Rosetta silent file (secondary structure, phi, psi, omega in degrees, C-alpha in Angstrom):
SEQUENCE: MDEKNVELKLLRCLLALVEESNVTRAAERVELSQPRMSNALRRLRELTKDPLLVRAGQRLVPTDRALEIARRVRESLATIDQALWTPDEFKPEDSHRSFSIMMSDYTAVLLLPMVLKEVRTRAPDISISVLQISHDNLQRSMDEGLCDIAFGYFSNLHPNLRISNCFQDRAVTIANRDWHDPDAPFDLREFLAAAHVGMGDPAGTMSTLDLLCDRELQALGHRRTIAARAPTPYSVARIVAQTDLVGILPERMALEYSSHLPLLIRQIPLPQPSFDVAMVWHERSHRDPGHVWLRAQFRCVAERLLN
SCORE:     score description
SCORE:     0.000 S_00000001
   1 L     0.000  137.729  176.935   15.325  -18.665  -15.985 S_00000001
   2 L   -87.322   97.624 -174.417   17.543  -19.926  -18.810 S_00000001
   3 H   -62.223  -24.894 -177.594   18.405  -16.624  -20.524 S_00000001
   4 H   -65.706  -21.854 -177.336   19.931  -18.450  -23.516 S_00000001
   5 H   -99.294   12.248 -178.717   16.465  -19.617  -24.564 S_00000001
   6 L  -109.002  126.094  175.743   14.872  -16.155  -24.445 S_00000001
   7 L  -118.239  167.878 -176.221   14.615  -14.012  -27.573 S_00000001
   8 H   -58.297  -41.631 -178.756   13.128  -10.568  -28.076 S_00000001
   9 H   -58.781  -39.503  179.939    9.993  -11.915  -29.754 S_00000001
  10 H   -67.676  -36.712  177.398    9.264  -14.070  -26.727 S_00000001
  11 H   -67.309  -37.006  176.644    9.698  -11.096  -24.400 S_00000001
  12 H   -67.192  -33.532  175.074    7.293   -9.058  -26.524 S_00000001
  13 H   -64.609  -42.928  179.267    4.837  -11.951  -26.258 S_00000001
  14 H   -60.126  -45.303 -179.319    5.185  -11.894  -22.459 S_00000001
  15 H   -62.923  -43.006  179.734    4.502   -8.163  -22.342 S_00000001
  16 H   -64.374  -41.272 -179.999    1.460   -8.504  -24.604 S_00000001
  17 H   -63.022  -43.591 -178.936    0.066  -11.396  -22.552 S_00000001
  18 H   -68.477  -42.180 -175.661    0.398   -9.505  -19.272 S_00000001
  19 H   -76.731  -29.553  179.885   -1.007   -6.235  -20.609 S_00000001
  20 H   -91.940  -27.966 -175.267   -3.877   -7.835  -22.542 S_00000001
  21 L    51.633   36.509 -177.438   -4.608  -10.694  -20.089 S_00000001
  22 L  -159.536  123.076 -174.928   -6.019  -12.481  -23.099 S_00000001
  23 H   -65.633  -40.733 -178.298   -4.221  -14.915  -25.401 S_00000001
  24 H   -64.731  -48.004 -179.057   -6.228  -13.981  -28.500 S_00000001
  25 H   -66.840  -37.478  177.671   -5.736  -10.223  -28.131 S_00000001
  26 H   -62.673  -40.062  178.426   -2.063  -10.702  -27.261 S_00000001
  27 H   -63.308  -43.099  178.444   -1.609  -12.777  -30.435 S_00000001
  28 H   -62.633  -38.391 -175.777   -3.256  -10.086  -32.572 S_00000001
  29 H   -64.912  -39.251 -178.683   -1.081   -7.410  -30.994 S_00000001
  30 L  -102.695   11.793  173.905    2.221   -9.096  -31.898 S_00000001
  31 L    61.049   50.799  173.170    0.870  -10.519  -35.165 S_00000001
  32 L  -122.252  159.350  172.163    0.984  -14.199  -34.237 S_00000001
  33 L   -73.807  158.581  179.943   -1.614  -16.934  -34.575 S_00000001
  34 H   -61.876  -41.343  177.058   -3.403  -17.941  -31.390 S_00000001
  35 H   -59.775  -38.991  179.558   -1.760  -21.414  -31.331 S_00000001
  36 H   -68.359  -36.090  176.954    1.703  -19.831  -31.600 S_00000001
  37 H   -68.249  -38.510  176.340    0.879  -17.408  -28.781 S_00000001
  38 H   -62.279  -38.158  177.283   -0.361  -20.323  -26.643 S_00000001
  39 H   -66.745  -38.047  176.892    2.937  -22.063  -27.342 S_00000001
  40 H   -63.034  -41.347  178.030    4.814  -18.897  -26.355 S_00000001
  41 H   -62.671  -40.221  177.568    2.886  -18.797  -23.069 S_00000001
  42 H   -61.387  -45.030  178.950    3.811  -22.444  -22.447 S_00000001
  43 H   -62.282  -42.256 -179.237    7.504  -21.671  -23.080 S_00000001
  44 H   -64.203  -39.462  178.151    7.394  -18.627  -20.830 S_00000001
  45 H   -63.439  -39.524  178.946    5.833  -20.650  -18.031 S_00000001
  46 H   -67.005  -41.068 -177.223    8.578  -23.232  -18.348 S_00000001
  47 H   -70.011  -39.321 -175.415   11.319  -20.588  -18.386 S_00000001
  48 H   -91.253  -14.028 -174.950    9.971  -18.549  -15.456 S_00000001
  49 L    55.165   42.009 -179.933    8.599  -21.515  -13.472 S_00000001
  50 L  -145.608  143.793  179.605    5.498  -19.408  -12.881 S_00000001
  51 L   -66.831  -21.890  177.204    1.963  -19.705  -14.333 S_00000001
  52 L    66.651  -55.036  175.674    2.140  -15.982  -15.333 S_00000001
  53 E  -122.762  129.361  178.984   -1.603  -15.867  -16.123 S_00000001
  54 E  -125.724  152.032 -176.882   -4.189  -17.512  -13.871 S_00000001
  55 E   -81.348  133.079  174.457   -7.938  -17.755  -14.234 S_00000001
  56 E  -128.814   97.247 -174.547  -10.116  -15.575  -12.018 S_00000001
  57 L    70.550 -121.851 -178.687  -13.736  -16.314  -12.815 S_00000001
  58 L   -96.156    6.274 -176.007  -14.217  -15.823  -16.555 S_00000001
  59 E  -132.873  166.633  176.771  -10.967  -13.943  -17.149 S_00000001
  60 E  -100.296  141.748  176.965   -7.219  -14.317  -16.888 S_00000001
  61 E  -130.931  144.307  179.869   -5.168  -12.168  -14.516 S_00000001
  62 E   -74.144  146.561  174.540   -1.359  -11.861  -14.293 S_00000001
  63 L   -75.085  167.077  177.875    0.469  -13.169  -11.250 S_00000001
  64 H   -59.890  -39.694  179.500    2.593  -10.848   -9.118 S_00000001
  65 H   -65.423  -38.529  178.683    5.726  -12.346  -10.670 S_00000001
  66 H   -62.623  -41.310  179.650    4.336  -11.750  -14.159 S_00000001
  67 H   -64.111  -40.600 -179.869    3.691   -8.086  -13.351 S_00000001
  68 H   -67.814  -43.848  177.941    7.211   -7.646  -12.009 S_00000001
  69 H   -61.627  -43.756 -178.692    8.797   -9.377  -15.014 S_00000001
  70 H   -61.605  -39.008  179.429    6.651   -7.317  -17.393 S_00000001
  71 H   -61.079  -44.559 -179.296    7.733   -4.075  -15.711 S_00000001
  72 H   -70.006  -38.558  179.138   11.402   -4.946  -16.197 S_00000001
  73 H   -65.069  -39.982 -179.877   10.844   -6.211  -19.746 S_00000001
  74 H   -60.001  -45.223  178.708    8.996   -3.017  -20.672 S_00000001
  75 H   -62.924  -43.780 -176.259   11.929   -0.908  -19.506 S_00000001
  76 H   -66.789  -42.452 -179.602   14.454   -3.131  -21.292 S_00000001
  77 H   -65.949  -36.524  176.983   12.576   -3.193  -24.592 S_00000001
  78 H   -63.001  -40.120  178.006   12.247    0.589  -24.543 S_00000001
  79 H   -65.205  -42.498  179.388   16.009    0.833  -24.055 S_00000001
  80 H   -63.753  -44.211  179.480   16.659   -1.638  -26.876 S_00000001
  81 H   -58.945  -42.119  179.338   14.282    0.204  -29.228 S_00000001
  82 H   -67.214  -37.573 -178.266   16.107    3.461  -28.550 S_00000001
  83 H   -67.162  -26.168 -177.355   19.512    1.805  -29.027 S_00000001
  84 L   -85.587   -7.170  176.176   18.503    0.513  -32.476 S_00000001
  85 L   -64.027  148.938  168.701   17.642    3.954  -33.861 S_00000001
  86 L   -93.029  149.834 -172.702   20.022    5.387  -36.405 S_00000001
  87 L   -56.121  -30.700 -175.839   21.205    8.939  -35.636 S_00000001
  88 L   -89.408    2.477  179.630   19.383   10.485  -38.599 S_00000001
  89 L   -73.647  -49.833 -178.040   16.005    8.901  -37.751 S_00000001
  90 L  -156.049  120.653  176.776   15.047   11.259  -34.950 S_00000001
  91 L  -116.480  104.205 -177.077   17.052   13.900  -33.144 S_00000001
  92 H   -52.654  -40.362 -175.891   15.003   15.370  -30.283 S_00000001
  93 H   -67.104  -19.697 -179.098   17.185   18.460  -30.083 S_00000001
  94 H  -106.855   -3.239 -173.621   16.496   19.302  -33.754 S_00000001
  95 L   -79.495  142.302  174.910   12.839   18.290  -33.949 S_00000001
  96 L  -118.417   27.941 -175.260   10.010   20.783  -34.476 S_00000001
  97 L   -75.060  157.274  175.341    7.205   18.250  -34.233 S_00000001
  98 E  -119.076  139.325 -179.796    3.862   18.790  -32.515 S_00000001
  99 E  -125.975  141.367  176.358    2.049   16.095  -30.553 S_00000001
 100 E  -110.893  124.526 -174.308   -1.572   15.980  -29.360 S_00000001
 101 E  -119.327  126.836  173.304   -2.165   14.083  -26.125 S_00000001
 102 E   -85.530  117.870 -179.911   -5.543   13.072  -24.700 S_00000001
 103 L  -144.038  143.949  168.040   -5.365   13.481  -20.930 S_00000001
 104 L   -81.414  171.203  174.452   -7.756   14.108  -18.084 S_00000001
 105 H   -57.083  -36.482 -178.350   -6.863   16.649  -15.401 S_00000001
 106 H   -59.031  -56.777 -178.063   -5.825   13.667  -13.291 S_00000001
 107 H   -71.028  -30.322  178.545   -3.174   12.294  -15.641 S_00000001
 108 H   -65.104  -42.989  179.904   -2.102   15.790  -16.709 S_00000001
 109 H   -63.779  -41.093 -175.181   -1.356   16.800  -13.112 S_00000001
 110 H   -77.823  -37.177 -170.694    0.596   13.624  -12.401 S_00000001
 111 H  -106.862  -40.502 -166.452    2.546   13.200  -15.635 S_00000001
 112 H   -64.749  -43.579 -178.163    2.673   16.326  -17.748 S_00000001
 113 H   -56.824  -45.581 -178.305    4.822   18.708  -15.647 S_00000001
 114 H   -70.784  -35.632  177.167    7.718   16.246  -15.365 S_00000001
 115 H   -65.421  -45.107  179.655    7.422   15.174  -19.014 S_00000001
 116 H   -63.635  -35.062  177.061    7.437   18.796  -20.193 S_00000001
 117 H   -61.225  -42.660  179.213   10.466   19.489  -18.023 S_00000001
 118 H   -68.674  -43.619 -179.187   12.316   16.674  -19.791 S_00000001
 119 H   -64.361  -42.097 -179.262   11.070   17.676  -23.235 S_00000001
 120 H   -63.412  -30.301  179.891   11.996   21.334  -22.712 S_00000001
 121 H   -78.182  -43.554 -171.948   15.528   20.244  -21.761 S_00000001
 122 H   -98.547  -25.109 -177.136   16.138   17.722  -24.520 S_00000001
 123 L  -143.529   71.637 -170.927   13.791   18.866  -27.306 S_00000001
 124 L   -64.235  -18.910 -178.167   12.936   22.555  -26.797 S_00000001
 125 L   -99.192    3.977  172.573   11.189   22.956  -30.165 S_00000001
 126 L   -82.828  135.985  178.236    8.745   20.064  -29.703 S_00000001
 127 E  -115.297  145.652 -179.880    5.255   21.224  -28.720 S_00000001
 128 E  -126.769  128.117  176.609    2.617   19.231  -26.845 S_00000001
 129 E  -114.108  136.957  179.289   -1.106   20.033  -26.824 S_00000001
 130 E   -98.735  129.124 -179.146   -3.529   18.452  -24.370 S_00000001
 131 E  -110.329  148.435  171.222   -6.933   17.436  -25.727 S_00000001
 132 L  -106.369   98.478 -177.998  -10.161   16.638  -23.911 S_00000001
 133 L  -120.649  134.246  177.279  -11.617   13.752  -25.939 S_00000001
 134 L   -70.305  153.210  178.886  -14.320   11.391  -24.731 S_00000001
 135 H   -59.747  -31.085 -179.612  -13.490    7.696  -24.714 S_00000001
 136 H   -64.830  -27.887 -177.380  -16.278    7.167  -27.247 S_00000001
 137 H  -100.787    3.716 -175.824  -14.444    9.355  -29.771 S_00000001
 138 H   -62.198  -46.770 -177.214  -10.939    8.043  -29.084 S_00000001
 139 H   -58.328  -49.016 -179.174  -10.898    5.505  -31.927 S_00000001
 140 H   -63.039  -41.856 -178.744  -12.012    8.011  -34.558 S_00000001
 141 H   -63.223  -38.153  179.190   -9.613   10.679  -33.276 S_00000001
 142 H   -76.269  -38.154  177.382   -6.660    8.300  -33.495 S_00000001
 143 H   -60.177  -36.825 -177.092   -7.711    6.884  -36.874 S_00000001
 144 L   -89.155    1.186  177.912   -7.852   10.429  -38.253 S_00000001
 145 L    76.357   16.090 -179.980   -4.524   11.441  -36.694 S_00000001
 146 L   -80.695  -21.116 -177.987   -6.103   14.042  -34.397 S_00000001
 147 L  -132.861  129.412 -178.707   -4.687   12.386  -31.282 S_00000001
 148 L   -89.301  -46.168 -176.873   -1.215   10.865  -30.944 S_00000001
 149 E  -139.559  144.921  176.992   -1.313    9.383  -27.440 S_00000001
 150 E  -129.626  148.415  178.912   -4.095    8.939  -24.877 S_00000001
 151 E  -126.735  142.437  177.110   -3.985    8.280  -21.141 S_00000001
 152 E   154.331 -162.608  177.057   -6.659    6.849  -18.881 S_00000001
 153 L  -102.131  118.968 -173.174   -8.593    3.728  -17.983 S_00000001
 154 L  -127.363  151.153  173.111   -9.543    1.834  -21.149 S_00000001
 155 L  -147.904  155.726  176.227  -11.313   -1.385  -22.067 S_00000001
 156 L    55.246   47.978  178.006  -12.418   -3.076  -25.299 S_00000001
 157 L   -78.826  152.293  176.469  -10.021   -1.176  -27.546 S_00000001
 158 L   -66.553  147.677 -178.481   -9.853   -1.848  -31.284 S_00000001
 159 L   -59.397  -20.570 -179.729   -6.929   -4.101  -32.323 S_00000001
 160 L   -84.433    7.424  173.527   -5.288   -1.232  -34.247 S_00000001
 161 E  -109.760  132.433  177.213   -4.711    0.601  -30.953 S_00000001
 162 E   -94.135  148.602 -179.088   -1.746   -0.341  -28.780 S_00000001
 163 E  -138.292  142.023  177.802   -1.949   -0.136  -24.998 S_00000001
 164 E  -141.670  122.958  178.620    0.615   -0.154  -22.213 S_00000001
 165 E   -69.794  133.793 -177.188   -0.203    0.117  -18.505 S_00000001
 166 E   -98.970  -48.842  179.427    1.722    2.966  -16.862 S_00000001
 167 E  -161.555  168.710  178.035    0.834    2.793  -13.167 S_00000001
 168 E  -109.524  155.010  176.090   -1.858    1.756  -10.713 S_00000001
 169 E  -149.795  176.396  175.765   -3.996    3.864   -8.420 S_00000001
 170 L  -145.815  161.045  179.521   -7.081    3.496   -6.257 S_00000001
 171 E   -83.974  142.275  176.042  -10.035    5.633   -5.232 S_00000001
 172 E  -134.939  165.428  174.653  -10.069    7.315   -1.812 S_00000001
 173 E   -96.950  137.376  174.036  -12.383    9.618    0.105 S_00000001
 174 E  -115.773  144.773  178.579  -11.287   13.185    0.839 S_00000001
 175 E  -145.578  165.631  177.146  -12.678   15.409    3.599 S_00000001
 176 E   -73.303  116.759 -174.553  -11.769   18.683    5.311 S_00000001
 177 L   -71.614  -15.895  177.450   -9.185   17.688    7.917 S_00000001
 178 L   -83.324  -18.760 -177.299  -10.080   20.700   10.094 S_00000001
 179 L  -107.670  -12.327 -177.086  -13.727   19.616   10.313 S_00000001
 180 L  -121.185  134.217 -179.555  -13.355   15.836   10.492 S_00000001
 181 L   -76.387  117.957 -178.622  -11.645   13.900   13.254 S_00000001
 182 L   -66.444  -19.392 -179.359   -8.953   11.681   11.679 S_00000001
 183 L   -92.350   -7.554  179.633   -9.225    9.248   14.602 S_00000001
 184 L   -74.417  147.395  178.500  -12.998    8.836   14.314 S_00000001
 185 L   -62.752  147.592  179.058  -14.253    5.632   12.668 S_00000001
 186 L  -136.137   82.649  179.754  -15.154    5.926    9.016 S_00000001
 187 L  -103.857 -169.692 -176.360  -17.243    2.975    7.994 S_00000001
 188 H   -61.732  -34.770  179.961  -20.012    2.606    5.429 S_00000001
 189 H   -63.291  -45.609  178.458  -22.548    4.236    7.742 S_00000001
 190 H   -66.761  -37.640  179.023  -20.448    7.393    8.076 S_00000001
 191 H   -60.709  -43.130 -179.114  -19.687    7.356    4.346 S_00000001
 192 H   -75.787  -28.747 -179.505  -23.406    7.302    3.491 S_00000001
 193 H   -72.135  -24.933 -178.521  -24.309    9.866    6.184 S_00000001
 194 L   -75.717  150.192  171.506  -21.957   12.446    4.661 S_00000001
 195 E   -86.955  138.270 -171.678  -23.021   14.793    1.877 S_00000001
 196 E  -112.978  150.485  165.682  -20.866   14.347   -1.222 S_00000001
 197 E  -105.899  119.623 -179.589  -19.541   16.504   -4.034 S_00000001
 198 E   -92.865  152.333  177.247  -19.484   14.394   -7.185 S_00000001
 199 E   -98.837  119.796 -178.918  -17.201   14.963  -10.119 S_00000001
 200 E   179.242  174.752 -178.771  -19.120   15.336  -13.356 S_00000001
 201 L   -96.499  168.231 -177.255  -20.582   17.717  -15.900 S_00000001
 202 L   -60.897  -23.943 -179.850  -23.963   19.487  -15.765 S_00000001
 203 L   -72.511  -10.000  176.420  -25.434   16.948  -18.218 S_00000001
 204 L   105.261    0.579  178.805  -25.115   14.316  -15.507 S_00000001
 205 L   -78.162  116.031 -178.538  -22.063   12.372  -16.701 S_00000001
 206 E   -92.181  161.799  178.097  -20.121   11.378  -13.614 S_00000001
 207 L   -65.402  160.472  179.664  -16.448   10.463  -13.414 S_00000001
 208 H   -58.234  -42.408 -179.066  -15.453    6.812  -13.772 S_00000001
 209 H   -64.463  -41.869  178.127  -14.539    6.582  -10.086 S_00000001
 210 H   -63.250  -41.624 -179.908  -17.871    8.054   -8.993 S_00000001
 211 H   -64.093  -43.567  179.372  -19.744    5.661  -11.277 S_00000001
 212 H   -62.885  -41.347  178.360  -17.848    2.622   -9.988 S_00000001
 213 H   -62.996  -46.584 -177.684  -18.509    3.653   -6.397 S_00000001
 214 H   -65.764  -33.705  177.247  -22.219    4.242   -7.017 S_00000001
 215 H   -66.157  -39.841  178.275  -22.578    0.867   -8.755 S_00000001
 216 H   -66.186  -40.484  177.608  -21.083   -0.907   -5.760 S_00000001
 217 H   -64.343  -42.527  179.892  -23.404    1.001   -3.428 S_00000001
 218 H   -61.048  -38.794  178.847  -26.400    0.203   -5.618 S_00000001
 219 H   -63.997  -26.123  178.181  -25.525   -3.502   -5.488 S_00000001
 220 L   -92.423   -1.115  179.899  -25.681   -3.219   -1.676 S_00000001
 221 L    84.375   24.385 -178.520  -28.978   -1.328   -1.819 S_00000001
 222 L  -124.378  165.871  171.983  -27.507    2.087   -0.929 S_00000001
 223 L  -150.418  150.900  179.455  -26.955    5.439   -2.585 S_00000001
 224 L   -82.576  160.513  170.055  -24.963    8.549   -1.749 S_00000001
 225 E   -95.558  108.717  179.271  -26.332   12.034   -1.148 S_00000001
 226 E   -92.650  105.947 -177.739  -24.845   14.217   -3.899 S_00000001
 227 E   -88.552  -21.572 -178.340  -25.094   17.803   -2.649 S_00000001
 228 E  -155.774  159.327  174.111  -22.968   19.361   -5.402 S_00000001
 229 E  -125.803  143.459  177.543  -21.219   18.561   -8.673 S_00000001
 230 E  -135.518  148.581 -170.235  -17.873   19.909   -9.847 S_00000001
 231 L   -83.676  -19.815 -173.997  -16.236   19.438  -13.258 S_00000001
 232 L  -133.848  160.083  177.356  -12.584   18.735  -12.343 S_00000001
 233 H   -58.757  -39.873 -177.684  -10.612   16.976   -9.584 S_00000001
 234 H   -67.162  -37.668  178.286   -9.132   20.272   -8.388 S_00000001
 235 H   -66.929  -36.456  174.582  -12.553   21.895   -8.088 S_00000001
 236 H   -61.314  -46.671 -178.802  -13.732   18.893   -6.056 S_00000001
 237 H   -62.623  -41.976 -179.782  -10.688   19.218   -3.792 S_00000001
 238 H   -64.901  -40.369  179.042  -11.173   22.979   -3.338 S_00000001
 239 H   -65.227  -46.498  179.935  -14.855   22.538   -2.421 S_00000001
 240 H   -61.088  -38.142 -177.238  -14.084   19.757    0.064 S_00000001
 241 H   -67.123  -14.473 -176.399  -11.278   21.848    1.601 S_00000001
 242 H  -123.452    7.154 -179.325  -13.758   24.622    2.476 S_00000001
 243 L  -138.218 -176.596  176.130  -16.970   22.760    3.341 S_00000001
 244 L   -91.957    4.577 -179.745  -18.274   19.745    5.242 S_00000001
 245 L   -74.173  156.388  173.724  -18.723   17.813    1.981 S_00000001
 246 E  -118.666  160.929 -178.847  -16.652   14.765    1.109 S_00000001
 247 E  -144.055  175.750  179.269  -15.506   13.611   -2.323 S_00000001
 248 E  -121.418  127.645  177.586  -13.840   10.780   -4.220 S_00000001
 249 E  -139.435  160.259  168.673  -10.490   11.159   -5.981 S_00000001
 250 E   -63.059  143.236 -173.792   -7.653    8.903   -7.151 S_00000001
 251 H   -60.350  -41.580 -178.069   -5.235    8.492   -4.257 S_00000001
 252 H   -62.446  -37.721  178.968   -2.180    9.887   -6.079 S_00000001
 253 H   -73.077  -38.309  177.904   -4.074   13.058   -6.951 S_00000001
 254 H   -60.993  -41.702  178.027   -5.502   13.376   -3.434 S_00000001
 255 H   -64.332  -39.310  177.847   -1.981   13.180   -2.008 S_00000001
 256 H   -60.397  -46.921 -178.034   -0.822   15.841   -4.478 S_00000001
 257 H   -72.195  -29.968 -178.072   -3.608   18.231   -3.442 S_00000001
 258 H   -69.557  -12.559  177.941   -3.234   17.489    0.281 S_00000001
 259 L   -70.591  -20.628  179.484    0.248   19.050    0.169 S_00000001
 260 L  -135.624    4.932  175.066   -1.366   22.504   -0.050 S_00000001
 261 L  -126.120  148.525 -178.172   -5.024   21.972    0.903 S_00000001
 262 L   -77.201   72.470 -175.932   -6.391   20.857    4.317 S_00000001
 263 E  -107.533  136.463  172.298   -7.514   17.447    3.097 S_00000001
 264 E  -103.160  124.887 -176.877   -7.995   14.292    5.136 S_00000001
 265 E  -104.732  127.138 -179.432   -7.583   11.151    3.013 S_00000001
 266 E  -132.277  152.377  176.714   -9.464    8.004    3.994 S_00000001
 267 E   -71.637  138.393  176.559  -10.005    4.619    2.457 S_00000001
 268 L   -69.096  130.078 -178.235  -13.440    4.161    0.904 S_00000001
 269 L   -77.491   52.376  177.972  -15.381    1.619    3.016 S_00000001
 270 L  -141.891  157.163  178.301  -16.117   -0.479   -0.057 S_00000001
 271 L   -74.600   65.940 -178.283  -14.179   -3.261   -1.838 S_00000001
 272 L   -81.597  112.616  177.818  -12.686   -0.772   -4.293 S_00000001
 273 L   -76.529  164.836  173.564   -9.952   -2.479   -6.322 S_00000001
 274 L   -71.120  161.812  179.084   -7.000   -0.647   -7.767 S_00000001
 275 E  -131.140  153.530 -178.872   -7.234    0.465  -11.383 S_00000001
 276 E   -94.623  134.352  170.111   -4.681    0.718  -14.167 S_00000001
 277 E   -99.967  120.252 -171.915   -3.807    3.980  -15.885 S_00000001
 278 E  -115.683  158.635  173.095   -2.739    3.111  -19.423 S_00000001
 279 E  -109.115  133.727 -176.612   -1.109    4.801  -22.404 S_00000001
 280 E  -125.622  140.365  175.841   -2.715    4.176  -25.814 S_00000001
 281 E  -148.096  165.130 -176.208   -1.426    4.912  -29.302 S_00000001
 282 E   -82.821  146.736  177.524   -2.254    3.931  -32.879 S_00000001
 283 H   -56.524  -32.031 -178.498   -0.587    1.023  -34.643 S_00000001
 284 H   -58.750  -34.978 -175.829    0.321    3.461  -37.415 S_00000001
 285 H  -103.455   10.139 -174.580    2.709    5.354  -35.150 S_00000001
 286 L   -58.419  -40.725 -176.602    4.009    2.371  -33.176 S_00000001
 287 L  -102.965    4.624  178.111    7.448    2.399  -34.857 S_00000001
 288 L   -66.222  121.940 -174.248    7.647    6.118  -35.584 S_00000001
 289 H   -57.154  -37.873  179.177   10.902    7.241  -33.879 S_00000001
 290 H   -65.129  -42.700  177.401    9.414   10.509  -32.627 S_00000001
 291 H   -64.991  -43.121  179.428    6.445    8.734  -31.078 S_00000001
 292 H   -58.433  -43.831 -179.042    8.705    6.070  -29.583 S_00000001
 293 H   -63.269  -46.926 -177.850   10.864    8.774  -28.000 S_00000001
 294 H   -66.623  -41.019  177.577    7.909   10.671  -26.530 S_00000001
 295 H   -60.600  -36.890  178.312    6.262    7.516  -25.206 S_00000001
 296 H   -62.748  -36.189  178.947    9.567    6.654  -23.526 S_00000001
 297 H   -65.161  -42.273  178.640    9.515   10.033  -21.720 S_00000001
 298 H   -66.472  -39.049  179.067    6.033    9.337  -20.355 S_00000001
 299 H   -62.732  -41.769 -179.972    7.051    5.810  -19.318 S_00000001
 300 H   -61.358  -42.849  178.952   10.059    7.131  -17.402 S_00000001
 301 H   -65.810  -42.170  179.044    7.895    9.623  -15.512 S_00000001
 302 H   -61.741  -38.645  178.541    5.285    6.935  -14.778 S_00000001
 303 H   -62.153  -34.849  178.815    8.028    4.671  -13.417 S_00000001
 304 H   -65.394  -31.440  178.589    9.026    7.410  -10.975 S_00000001
 305 H   -65.318  -25.785 -177.619    5.470    7.409   -9.612 S_00000001
 306 H   -80.371  -16.128 -175.684    5.892    3.765   -8.647 S_00000001
 307 L   -96.641    0.000    0.000    8.976    4.450   -6.520 S_00000001
């Protein structure tokens, strides 16, 4: 790559293209016209000697090289943004701000302890509250300033919401390792023969992972036997650890729980793709120094999960 021909605006275009996987949405995000964004993509392809975005069916997907470049660019831009602050804009050690974060139990378990450890060290008077907000109410909550940052799997967001992918995960099956032979085959027949504990509320709303799994099974003409429902990932893990039931959890969370529960982790015998866990915030707070600082703390913790 010829670094002399790369400017910050072009790098921000690259990040938007990779994270949006859509030229129109990427253009809206960095406030460019679609033709100018298409020209930026052409320049980036020439500079990197990589297509960066390739068509898969009706959509565009980033290449492996594009994902790697975007990861490094994201880190570099965060460093540059922090370096450009003036000392009186935001001093973490003197701040008394409060932030409201939308997180599921899943993202809270993985990210929040390490973020709070950093915040308590560098900004002891900043407070963070975790909210349980449905995806349907996310837009209104952010428009009204009730939620500062949200984490999860998102699609079809309004253009006034910014999004940045933090890390990838995949769904796995968990079972009691004392009751299930780890060397025994675990194919679709065994998966369907087992009784499952689903994650969802009493009203019948299942977790995203459970819904995706059931849709794939339905397409094959199958369905699981749901013997119980539990409201949180930890309750699913605790039930599985003490019964013959099996459950579905994100792999990173299953590994976390298996450190102190007798859980056997197995790959789901379905073509389950990985999924992105993203951070979302409102355009209004995009350049707010306090928000920028806090988002940087979450990004740093998310980067550690990848290593």
